[in-house]
Coordinates of C-alpha atoms in Angstrom, one line a residue:
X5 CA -19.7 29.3 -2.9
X6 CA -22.8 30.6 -4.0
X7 CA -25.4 27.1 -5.6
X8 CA -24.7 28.7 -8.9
X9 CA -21.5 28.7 -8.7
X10 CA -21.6 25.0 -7.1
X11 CA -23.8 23.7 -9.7
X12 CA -21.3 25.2 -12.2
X13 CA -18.3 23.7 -10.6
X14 CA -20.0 20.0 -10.3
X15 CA -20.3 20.3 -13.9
X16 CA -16.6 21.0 -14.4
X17 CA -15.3 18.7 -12.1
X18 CA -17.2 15.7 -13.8
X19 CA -15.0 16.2 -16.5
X20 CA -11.9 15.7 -14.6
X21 CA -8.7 17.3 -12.8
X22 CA -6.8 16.5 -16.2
X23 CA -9.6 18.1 -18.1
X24 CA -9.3 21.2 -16.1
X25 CA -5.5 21.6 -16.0
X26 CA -6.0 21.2 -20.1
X27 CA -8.6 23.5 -20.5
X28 CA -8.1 26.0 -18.2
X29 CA -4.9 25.8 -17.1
X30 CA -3.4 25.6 -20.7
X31 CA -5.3 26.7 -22.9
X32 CA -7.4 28.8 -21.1
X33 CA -4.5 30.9 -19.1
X34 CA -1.2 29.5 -20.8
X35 CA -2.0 30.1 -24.3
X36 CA -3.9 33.4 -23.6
X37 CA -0.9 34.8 -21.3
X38 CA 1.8 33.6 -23.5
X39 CA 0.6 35.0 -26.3
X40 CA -0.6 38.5 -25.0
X41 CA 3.2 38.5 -23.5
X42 CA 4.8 38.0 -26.4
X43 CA 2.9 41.0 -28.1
X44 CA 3.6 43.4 -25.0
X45 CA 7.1 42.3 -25.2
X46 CA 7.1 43.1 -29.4
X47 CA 6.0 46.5 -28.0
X48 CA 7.8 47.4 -25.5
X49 CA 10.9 46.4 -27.8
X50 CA 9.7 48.3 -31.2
X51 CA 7.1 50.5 -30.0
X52 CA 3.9 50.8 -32.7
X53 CA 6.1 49.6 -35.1
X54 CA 4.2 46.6 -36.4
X55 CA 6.9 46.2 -39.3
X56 CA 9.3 45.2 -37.0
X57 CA 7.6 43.0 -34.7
X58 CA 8.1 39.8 -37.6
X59 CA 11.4 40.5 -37.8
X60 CA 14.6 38.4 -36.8
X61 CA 14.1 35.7 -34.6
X62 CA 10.0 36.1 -34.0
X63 CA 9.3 32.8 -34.5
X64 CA 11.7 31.8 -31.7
X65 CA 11.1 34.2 -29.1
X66 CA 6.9 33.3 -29.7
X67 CA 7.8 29.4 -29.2
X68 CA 9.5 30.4 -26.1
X69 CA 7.0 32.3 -24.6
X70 CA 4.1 29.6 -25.7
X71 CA 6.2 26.6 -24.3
X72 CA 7.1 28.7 -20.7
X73 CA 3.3 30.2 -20.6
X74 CA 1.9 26.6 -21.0
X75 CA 4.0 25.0 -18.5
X76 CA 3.1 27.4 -16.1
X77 CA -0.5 26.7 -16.6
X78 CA -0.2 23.3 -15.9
X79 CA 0.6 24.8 -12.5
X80 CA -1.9 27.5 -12.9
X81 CA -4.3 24.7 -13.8
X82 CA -3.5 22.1 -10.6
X83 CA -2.9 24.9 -8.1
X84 CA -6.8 26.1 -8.9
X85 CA -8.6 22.9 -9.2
X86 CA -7.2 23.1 -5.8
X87 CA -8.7 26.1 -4.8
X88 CA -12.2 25.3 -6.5
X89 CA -11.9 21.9 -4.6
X90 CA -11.2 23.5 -1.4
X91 CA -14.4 25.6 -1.7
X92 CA -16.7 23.2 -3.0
X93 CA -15.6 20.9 0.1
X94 CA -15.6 23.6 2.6
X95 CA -18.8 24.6 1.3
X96 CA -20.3 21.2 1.0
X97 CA -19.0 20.7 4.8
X98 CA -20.5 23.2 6.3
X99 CA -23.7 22.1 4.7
X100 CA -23.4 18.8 6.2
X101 CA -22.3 20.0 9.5
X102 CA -25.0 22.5 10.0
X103 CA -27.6 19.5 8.7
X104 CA -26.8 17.7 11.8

């Protein structure tokens, strides 16, 4: 972990581990994921249609993907605050160890 990349990551985790999982994990990756899957899926199913994609049970199918994409990035969320924690104390570890 480069000290930019620390600096940014002291910032974040100020905020929070709920904060994160919100933001990033949510809204950042759920919301953005289950969205673009739902218009891949609209697609795939009617081709360039566009008519057809607002047709039937849309509205459904779009609060399905939503609620599963946004579950999942609560998991997306916690498993990389994980990761960036990992770093940062490896990182910060080495630091100290080498110090000594």
């Amino acid at each position: 972990m480069n000290k930019k990349n620390k600096n940014k990551w002291e910032k974040v985790r100020e905020k929070g581990k709920k904060h994160f999982i919100i933001y990033y994990g949510v809204f950042g990756w759920g919301l953005s994921a289950g969205v673009l899957s739902f218009i891949l899926g609209e697609v795939f199913d009617h081709g360039i249609m566009v008519s057809r994609y607002f047709t039937g049970d849309w509205v459904r199918e779009l609060i399905i993907w939503l609620f599963s994409f946004l579950l999942c990035g609560i998991l997306f969320g916690y498993l990389m605050w994980g990761v960036n924690e990992n770093f940062y104390h490896d990182e910060y570890s080495q630091k100290s160890g080498n110090a000594e």
